[in-house]
Amino acid sequence: MSWSSLLSLIVNGVVVGSVYSMVALGFVVIYKTTRVINFAQGELLLVGAYVCFALTVSYQLPFWVSFLMTGVFCGTLGYIIERVVLRRVVGDPIVSVIMITLGLSIVLRAIVGAVFGVNSQVIPSPIPDGAIMVGGVPVSYQYLFSMAFSLVAMIAFGAFFRWTRLGLAMRATATDQQAAMAMGIDVGRIFAVSWAIACVVSAVGGVLLATISGVNLGVSHFGLKVFPAVILGGLDSIVGAAVGGVLIGVIENVADGMFKSLLDIDGFRDVAAFALLVVVLMVRPYGLFGQRAIERI
Amino acid sequence: MLTVENIEVVFNSYVLVLKGLSLQVRSGAITALLGTNGAGKTTTLKAISGLLGTEDGEVTRGRITYGGEDITHMAADRRVAAGLMQVMEGRRIFQDLTVEENLRIGGYLERDGRKIASRRELAYDYFPRLRERRNQIAGFLSGGEQQMLAIGRALMSGPQVVMLDEPSMGLSPVLVQEVCDIVLRLNREQGLTILLVEQNARFALAVADYGYVLEDGKVVLEGAARDLRHDQNVQEFYLGAGANDRGRFSSVKWYRRKKRWV
């Protein structure tokens, strides 16, 4: 395999991986604050992508306007989902909560299918065509844009959790809900906000994906790819989600290309991520960036 | 100022934990709640601070008033805003956050930056160790420092009443003395009303003005701390004195000797 084809595999991997990162970030935000494992994360991406598509294509709104509106819509949706559905199962056994999110994923996918149809859709990108050469490989502006955008989003979220009052309250709630309550934090509101945030970042991922390669209902399997990404990065780490997502994207792309050209085996893509996951969990059970519980001795 | 009238608390809709408990916390005083494990001390505090809901408990009878207002079923965050702050048992600091971030969370409901800053200085003045360790991750503090942080964090909300749940738990005698001094100073200098829950009766009665002894979800004894210190039952069961008749003690099965006043 030549150097340039490897490089282009990597670049592709980073781009797909940055979408994984966004979805993983949403997953981590929900898990961190509410300890809910959200199986509907991929469907939230789907909703975001289709809503943005509808706004840009059917209603002919400028891309950035519809992008913003999608964000608002999905934030509201997340807030409502938490208030209406998940609030009722707070404190219930983990299995019931998982069932709820699985059910949610089915419902969301069905609704999207019913409203927008099942055809593959591409959102016309606001980024001009063209490419720059990196090490002899062309990288399109579109790709650069998605990478940069994900990076900015990640940094923004990192800053949000580190410095803002609400972000701090979310971290406190993640550490100890009852103690957070005793500090005067309205924990219910924190839960709802974390769902809203999770929906927004997933939607951003969805829109990025839709401008690059288009979306169809099958894209919701991105939600599954989130598991290797977040577990690789550690379930409770924002940085971990970002790095894990990109890493999974690169690894599966490169592994897929390698297996295809060297061994003539097709479709290794979907296995690679999970194979890696098993290895990582054997070496570092709390993930690469996950926090070990602090124990004073 | 804070009155608990005849409350009953039920967990999981059938476990009755508090059975008609009444007490009064006078403004500016230190009130102590004594009792063994399971007597209902912590439950009483949680009923006052509104944290029972997270444990599937609720006040089914009676009422709690604070400053003349009925707060029996008020949301926890509104009680904090009203000036009631609980320092929970086991310190419950936010382990993954730094000392300073912990303090900021304590002042979560306060939006005035200057007030937050001045309260933080106040907390650091009372606990200089925290100032030294302001950027450390709180989980790595020693037990004593964590207790200081928990109290300092409570000060950040600018409370009128602070409820301390077992502040001496797991601390060495020297540190217990230190916490004891701090509690007294906060009461005298800041005019804080304090409701102190303790198993360490010696500590509690040393600082308190008034005390209640709880048993099995009810108040069985109350009085000025001075009088309680000399009360024979309290001496025998909580202060370890008075049980001088060793011969008879061993002749009675221990569970029959277990304290009961009735």
JSON list of C-alpha atoms in Angstrom, two decimals, chain A residues 46-55 58-59 73 108-121 215-217:
[
{"chain": "A", "resi": 46, "resn": "LEU", "atom": "CA", "xyz": [-30.43, 11.42, 12.31]},
{"chain": "A", "resi": 47, "resn": "VAL", "atom": "CA", "xyz": [-33.04, 13.90, 13.48]},
{"chain": "A", "resi": 48, "resn": "GLY", "atom": "CA", "xyz": [-30.57, 16.77, 13.32]},
{"chain": "A", "resi": 49, "resn": "ALA", "atom": "CA", "xyz": [-29.42, 15.89, 9.81]},
{"chain": "A", "resi": 50, "resn": "TYR", "atom": "CA", "xyz": [-32.93, 15.54, 8.41]},
{"chain": "A", "resi": 51, "resn": "VAL", "atom": "CA", "xyz": [-34.29, 18.66, 10.07]},
{"chain": "A", "resi": 52, "resn": "CYS", "atom": "CA", "xyz": [-31.41, 20.69, 8.66]},
{"chain": "A", "resi": 53, "resn": "PHE", "atom": "CA", "xyz": [-31.92, 19.06, 5.28]},
{"chain": "A", "resi": 54, "resn": "ALA", "atom": "CA", "xyz": [-35.60, 19.92, 5.27]},
{"chain": "A", "resi": 55, "resn": "LEU", "atom": "CA", "xyz": [-34.90, 23.52, 6.22]},
{"chain": "A", "resi": 58, "resn": "SER", "atom": "CA", "xyz": [-37.44, 22.18, 1.17]},
{"chain": "A", "resi": 59, "resn": "TYR", "atom": "CA", "xyz": [-37.70, 25.62, 2.71]},
{"chain": "A", "resi": 73, "resn": "PHE", "atom": "CA", "xyz": [-34.95, 22.62, 17.48]},
{"chain": "A", "resi": 108, "resn": "LEU", "atom": "CA", "xyz": [-37.31, 8.50, 16.57]},
{"chain": "A", "resi": 109, "resn": "ARG", "atom": "CA", "xyz": [-36.15, 6.47, 13.58]},
{"chain": "A", "resi": 110, "resn": "ALA", "atom": "CA", "xyz": [-39.73, 5.65, 12.67]},
{"chain": "A", "resi": 111, "resn": "ILE", "atom": "CA", "xyz": [-40.78, 9.28, 12.93]},
{"chain": "A", "resi": 112, "resn": "VAL", "atom": "CA", "xyz": [-37.90, 10.47, 10.80]},
{"chain": "A", "resi": 113, "resn": "GLY", "atom": "CA", "xyz": [-38.68, 7.77, 8.22]},
{"chain": "A", "resi": 114, "resn": "ALA", "atom": "CA", "xyz": [-42.34, 8.73, 8.17]},
{"chain": "A", "resi": 115, "resn": "VAL", "atom": "CA", "xyz": [-41.75, 12.45, 7.89]},
{"chain": "A", "resi": 116, "resn": "PHE", "atom": "CA", "xyz": [-38.75, 12.65, 5.61]},
{"chain": "A", "resi": 117, "resn": "GLY", "atom": "CA", "xyz": [-38.86, 9.38, 3.72]},
{"chain": "A", "resi": 118, "resn": "VAL", "atom": "CA", "xyz": [-36.18, 6.77, 3.52]},
{"chain": "A", "resi": 119, "resn": "ASN", "atom": "CA", "xyz": [-34.11, 8.09, 0.66]},
{"chain": "A", "resi": 120, "resn": "SER", "atom": "CA", "xyz": [-30.55, 9.18, 1.04]},
{"chain": "A", "resi": 121, "resn": "GLN", "atom": "CA", "xyz": [-30.28, 12.95, 1.29]},
{"chain": "A", "resi": 215, "resn": "VAL", "atom": "CA", "xyz": [-27.66, 10.75, 5.32]},
{"chain": "A", "resi": 216, "resn": "ASN", "atom": "CA", "xyz": [-30.17, 7.97, 5.21]},
{"chain": "A", "resi": 217, "resn": "LEU", "atom": "CA", "xyz": [-31.92, 6.09, 7.97]}
]
